[in-house]
Short mmCIF file of N, CA and C in Angstrom, two decimals:
data_model
loop_
_atom_site.label_atom_id
_atom_site.label_comp_id
_atom_site.label_asym_id
_atom_site.label_seq_id
_atom_site.Cartn_x
_atom_site.Cartn_y
_atom_site.Cartn_z
N LEU A 1 -54.98 -87.25 -106.01
CA LEU A 1 -53.71 -87.82 -106.44
C LEU A 1 -52.62 -87.54 -105.39
N MET A 2 -52.64 -86.34 -104.83
CA MET A 2 -51.64 -85.97 -103.82
C MET A 2 -51.80 -86.82 -102.57
N ASP A 3 -53.06 -87.13 -102.18
CA ASP A 3 -53.30 -87.96 -101.01
C ASP A 3 -52.78 -89.38 -101.23
N ILE A 4 -52.93 -89.91 -102.43
CA ILE A 4 -52.44 -91.25 -102.75
C ILE A 4 -50.92 -91.28 -102.65
N HIS A 5 -50.27 -90.23 -103.14
CA HIS A 5 -48.81 -90.13 -103.09
C HIS A 5 -48.34 -90.06 -101.63
N LYS A 6 -49.01 -89.25 -100.82
CA LYS A 6 -48.65 -89.14 -99.40
C LYS A 6 -48.85 -90.47 -98.68
N GLU A 7 -49.95 -91.13 -99.02
CA GLU A 7 -50.25 -92.40 -98.39
C GLU A 7 -49.20 -93.46 -98.76
N ALA A 8 -48.78 -93.47 -100.02
CA ALA A 8 -47.75 -94.40 -100.48
C ALA A 8 -46.43 -94.12 -99.77
N LEU A 9 -46.08 -92.85 -99.63
CA LEU A 9 -44.86 -92.48 -98.92
C LEU A 9 -44.91 -92.90 -97.46
N GLN A 10 -46.06 -92.71 -96.85
CA GLN A 10 -46.23 -93.08 -95.45
C GLN A 10 -46.09 -94.60 -95.28
N LEU A 11 -46.69 -95.37 -96.19
CA LEU A 11 -46.57 -96.82 -96.13
C LEU A 11 -45.11 -97.26 -96.32
N ALA A 12 -44.43 -96.63 -97.25
CA ALA A 12 -43.02 -96.96 -97.49
C ALA A 12 -42.20 -96.64 -96.25
N GLN A 13 -42.45 -95.52 -95.61
CA GLN A 13 -41.73 -95.14 -94.40
C GLN A 13 -42.00 -96.13 -93.27
N GLU A 14 -43.24 -96.57 -93.14
CA GLU A 14 -43.59 -97.54 -92.11
C GLU A 14 -42.87 -98.87 -92.35
N GLU A 15 -42.76 -99.27 -93.62
CA GLU A 15 -42.05 -100.50 -93.95
C GLU A 15 -40.56 -100.37 -93.63
N LEU A 16 -39.98 -99.20 -93.92
CA LEU A 16 -38.58 -98.96 -93.58
C LEU A 16 -38.36 -99.01 -92.07
N ASP A 17 -39.27 -98.39 -91.34
CA ASP A 17 -39.17 -98.40 -89.88
C ASP A 17 -39.26 -99.82 -89.33
N GLU A 18 -40.16 -100.61 -89.90
CA GLU A 18 -40.31 -101.99 -89.47
C GLU A 18 -39.04 -102.80 -89.78
N GLU A 19 -38.46 -102.56 -90.94
CA GLU A 19 -37.21 -103.24 -91.31
C GLU A 19 -36.07 -102.84 -90.37
N ARG A 20 -36.00 -101.57 -90.00
CA ARG A 20 -34.98 -101.12 -89.05
C ARG A 20 -35.14 -101.80 -87.69
N ARG A 21 -36.38 -101.91 -87.24
CA ARG A 21 -36.65 -102.58 -85.97
C ARG A 21 -36.25 -104.05 -86.04
N ALA A 22 -36.55 -104.69 -87.16
CA ALA A 22 -36.19 -106.10 -87.33
C ALA A 22 -34.66 -106.26 -87.33
N ASN A 23 -33.95 -105.36 -88.01
CA ASN A 23 -32.49 -105.42 -88.03
C ASN A 23 -31.91 -105.21 -86.63
N GLU A 24 -32.46 -104.28 -85.90
CA GLU A 24 -31.99 -104.04 -84.53
C GLU A 24 -32.25 -105.26 -83.65
N SER A 25 -33.38 -105.89 -83.86
CA SER A 25 -33.71 -107.10 -83.11
C SER A 25 -32.71 -108.21 -83.43
N ARG A 26 -32.34 -108.37 -84.69
CA ARG A 26 -31.34 -109.37 -85.09
C ARG A 26 -29.99 -109.06 -84.44
N ARG A 27 -29.59 -107.80 -84.48
CA ARG A 27 -28.31 -107.42 -83.87
C ARG A 27 -28.30 -107.70 -82.38
N SER A 28 -29.40 -107.40 -81.72
CA SER A 28 -29.50 -107.67 -80.27
C SER A 28 -29.41 -109.17 -80.00
N PHE A 29 -30.06 -109.96 -80.84
CA PHE A 29 -30.02 -111.41 -80.69
C PHE A 29 -28.59 -111.93 -80.87
N LEU A 30 -27.87 -111.42 -81.85
CA LEU A 30 -26.50 -111.85 -82.08
C LEU A 30 -25.59 -111.47 -80.91
N LYS A 31 -25.80 -110.28 -80.38
CA LYS A 31 -25.02 -109.87 -79.20
C LYS A 31 -25.30 -110.82 -78.04
N TYR A 32 -26.56 -111.16 -77.87
CA TYR A 32 -26.95 -112.09 -76.81
C TYR A 32 -26.28 -113.44 -77.02
N LEU A 33 -26.37 -113.96 -78.25
CA LEU A 33 -25.74 -115.25 -78.55
C LEU A 33 -24.26 -115.22 -78.25
N PHE A 34 -23.61 -114.17 -78.72
CA PHE A 34 -22.17 -114.10 -78.54
C PHE A 34 -21.82 -114.08 -77.06
N HIS A 35 -22.48 -113.24 -76.31
CA HIS A 35 -22.13 -113.09 -74.90
C HIS A 35 -22.62 -114.25 -74.05
N GLU A 36 -23.87 -114.61 -74.19
CA GLU A 36 -24.48 -115.59 -73.28
C GLU A 36 -24.20 -117.04 -73.66
N VAL A 37 -23.77 -117.29 -74.88
CA VAL A 37 -23.49 -118.67 -75.29
C VAL A 37 -22.01 -118.86 -75.59
N ARG A 38 -21.45 -118.00 -76.40
CA ARG A 38 -20.06 -118.17 -76.84
C ARG A 38 -19.08 -118.08 -75.66
N THR A 39 -19.26 -117.13 -74.78
CA THR A 39 -18.32 -116.94 -73.68
C THR A 39 -18.27 -118.16 -72.75
N PRO A 40 -19.41 -118.66 -72.27
CA PRO A 40 -19.34 -119.87 -71.43
C PRO A 40 -18.84 -121.09 -72.21
N LEU A 41 -19.19 -121.17 -73.48
CA LEU A 41 -18.72 -122.29 -74.29
C LEU A 41 -17.21 -122.28 -74.41
N ASN A 42 -16.63 -121.11 -74.58
CA ASN A 42 -15.17 -121.01 -74.63
C ASN A 42 -14.55 -121.44 -73.30
N SER A 43 -15.17 -121.04 -72.20
CA SER A 43 -14.67 -121.43 -70.88
C SER A 43 -14.71 -122.95 -70.71
N LEU A 44 -15.80 -123.57 -71.15
CA LEU A 44 -15.90 -125.02 -71.07
C LEU A 44 -14.83 -125.70 -71.92
N SER A 45 -14.63 -125.19 -73.11
CA SER A 45 -13.62 -125.77 -74.00
C SER A 45 -12.22 -125.69 -73.39
N ILE A 46 -11.92 -124.57 -72.78
CA ILE A 46 -10.61 -124.41 -72.13
C ILE A 46 -10.49 -125.37 -70.95
N GLY A 47 -11.54 -125.49 -70.16
CA GLY A 47 -11.52 -126.41 -69.03
C GLY A 47 -11.33 -127.86 -69.48
N ILE A 48 -12.01 -128.24 -70.53
CA ILE A 48 -11.86 -129.60 -71.07
C ILE A 48 -10.43 -129.83 -71.55
N GLU A 49 -9.89 -128.84 -72.22
CA GLU A 49 -8.52 -128.94 -72.72
C GLU A 49 -7.52 -129.11 -71.57
N ILE A 50 -7.70 -128.34 -70.52
CA ILE A 50 -6.80 -128.43 -69.36
C ILE A 50 -6.92 -129.81 -68.70
N LEU A 51 -8.15 -130.28 -68.52
CA LEU A 51 -8.34 -131.59 -67.90
C LEU A 51 -7.75 -132.71 -68.75
N ASN A 52 -7.82 -132.55 -70.07
CA ASN A 52 -7.26 -133.56 -70.98
C ASN A 52 -5.75 -133.72 -70.82
N ARG A 53 -5.08 -132.71 -70.33
CA ARG A 53 -3.63 -132.76 -70.15
C ARG A 53 -3.22 -133.58 -68.93
N SER A 54 -4.17 -133.87 -68.07
CA SER A 54 -3.87 -134.61 -66.84
C SER A 54 -3.47 -136.04 -67.18
N GLU A 55 -2.47 -136.50 -66.49
CA GLU A 55 -2.00 -137.88 -66.67
C GLU A 55 -2.65 -138.81 -65.66
N LYS A 56 -3.51 -138.27 -64.81
CA LYS A 56 -4.12 -139.07 -63.74
C LYS A 56 -5.52 -139.57 -64.10
N LEU A 57 -5.96 -139.34 -65.32
CA LEU A 57 -7.30 -139.73 -65.71
C LEU A 57 -7.36 -141.21 -66.08
N ASP A 58 -8.42 -141.88 -65.63
CA ASP A 58 -8.61 -143.26 -66.06
C ASP A 58 -9.32 -143.27 -67.42
N VAL A 59 -9.53 -144.43 -67.96
CA VAL A 59 -10.09 -144.56 -69.31
C VAL A 59 -11.49 -143.95 -69.39
N VAL A 60 -12.32 -144.19 -68.41
CA VAL A 60 -13.69 -143.66 -68.41
C VAL A 60 -13.66 -142.13 -68.40
N GLU A 61 -12.80 -141.56 -67.58
CA GLU A 61 -12.68 -140.11 -67.52
C GLU A 61 -12.17 -139.54 -68.84
N GLN A 62 -11.20 -140.21 -69.45
CA GLN A 62 -10.69 -139.76 -70.75
C GLN A 62 -11.77 -139.81 -71.82
N GLU A 63 -12.56 -140.90 -71.83
CA GLU A 63 -13.65 -141.02 -72.79
C GLU A 63 -14.72 -139.96 -72.56
N SER A 64 -14.99 -139.69 -71.29
CA SER A 64 -15.98 -138.66 -70.96
C SER A 64 -15.52 -137.29 -71.45
N LEU A 65 -14.26 -136.98 -71.22
CA LEU A 65 -13.73 -135.70 -71.70
C LEU A 65 -13.74 -135.62 -73.22
N LEU A 66 -13.48 -136.74 -73.86
CA LEU A 66 -13.51 -136.78 -75.32
C LEU A 66 -14.92 -136.49 -75.84
N MET A 67 -15.92 -137.08 -75.18
CA MET A 67 -17.32 -136.82 -75.56
C MET A 67 -17.67 -135.35 -75.31
N MET A 68 -17.23 -134.83 -74.17
CA MET A 68 -17.50 -133.42 -73.85
C MET A 68 -16.84 -132.49 -74.88
N ALA A 69 -15.62 -132.82 -75.26
CA ALA A 69 -14.92 -132.00 -76.26
C ALA A 69 -15.66 -132.04 -77.59
N GLY A 70 -16.13 -133.22 -77.98
CA GLY A 70 -16.89 -133.34 -79.23
C GLY A 70 -18.18 -132.53 -79.19
N ALA A 71 -18.89 -132.62 -78.06
CA ALA A 71 -20.13 -131.86 -77.91
C ALA A 71 -19.86 -130.36 -77.95
N SER A 72 -18.79 -129.95 -77.30
CA SER A 72 -18.41 -128.54 -77.28
C SER A 72 -18.08 -128.03 -78.69
N GLU A 73 -17.33 -128.84 -79.43
CA GLU A 73 -17.00 -128.47 -80.81
C GLU A 73 -18.24 -128.39 -81.68
N PHE A 74 -19.17 -129.33 -81.49
CA PHE A 74 -20.41 -129.32 -82.25
C PHE A 74 -21.22 -128.06 -81.95
N MET A 75 -21.31 -127.72 -80.66
CA MET A 75 -22.05 -126.52 -80.27
C MET A 75 -21.39 -125.27 -80.85
N ALA A 76 -20.07 -125.20 -80.82
CA ALA A 76 -19.36 -124.05 -81.39
C ALA A 76 -19.60 -123.97 -82.89
N GLY A 77 -19.59 -125.11 -83.57
CA GLY A 77 -19.86 -125.12 -85.00
C GLY A 77 -21.27 -124.66 -85.32
N THR A 78 -22.23 -125.12 -84.54
CA THR A 78 -23.62 -124.71 -84.74
C THR A 78 -23.77 -123.21 -84.51
N LEU A 79 -23.15 -122.71 -83.47
CA LEU A 79 -23.19 -121.27 -83.20
C LEU A 79 -22.55 -120.48 -84.33
N ASN A 80 -21.42 -120.95 -84.83
CA ASN A 80 -20.76 -120.28 -85.95
C ASN A 80 -21.67 -120.28 -87.19
N ASP A 81 -22.38 -121.38 -87.42
CA ASP A 81 -23.30 -121.45 -88.56
C ASP A 81 -24.40 -120.41 -88.44
N VAL A 82 -24.96 -120.30 -87.23
CA VAL A 82 -26.02 -119.30 -87.00
C VAL A 82 -25.49 -117.89 -87.23
N LEU A 83 -24.32 -117.61 -86.70
CA LEU A 83 -23.73 -116.28 -86.88
C LEU A 83 -23.42 -116.00 -88.36
N SER A 84 -22.97 -117.03 -89.07
CA SER A 84 -22.68 -116.86 -90.50
C SER A 84 -23.95 -116.59 -91.29
N MET A 85 -25.03 -117.28 -90.96
CA MET A 85 -26.30 -117.06 -91.65
C MET A 85 -26.80 -115.64 -91.41
N GLN A 86 -26.61 -115.14 -90.20
CA GLN A 86 -27.03 -113.78 -89.90
C GLN A 86 -26.23 -112.77 -90.69
N LYS A 87 -24.93 -113.03 -90.89
CA LYS A 87 -24.10 -112.12 -91.67
C LYS A 87 -24.53 -112.07 -93.12
N ILE A 88 -24.96 -113.23 -93.65
CA ILE A 88 -25.42 -113.31 -95.03
C ILE A 88 -26.65 -112.44 -95.24
N GLU A 89 -27.57 -112.50 -94.26
CA GLU A 89 -28.81 -111.72 -94.37
C GLU A 89 -28.48 -110.25 -94.26
#
């Protein structure tokens, strides 16, 4: 009976350790997402915003910047969704 109890405790401890590793892996992934995706995305958004202020753009350039801004916003929204889902878990 004592061996069964020890074995059950050991299995529970192994499951806890595995859960801790999984949580650490999620945290590392979120840090990666934030740094490697969010930071350049913010830089692109700022650059698009600055270019949009130019009065020297022709119609094609304005439309291109509008498409880029839309894509940037979509990517930011998708990233925010992923980060929100991770917070829920």
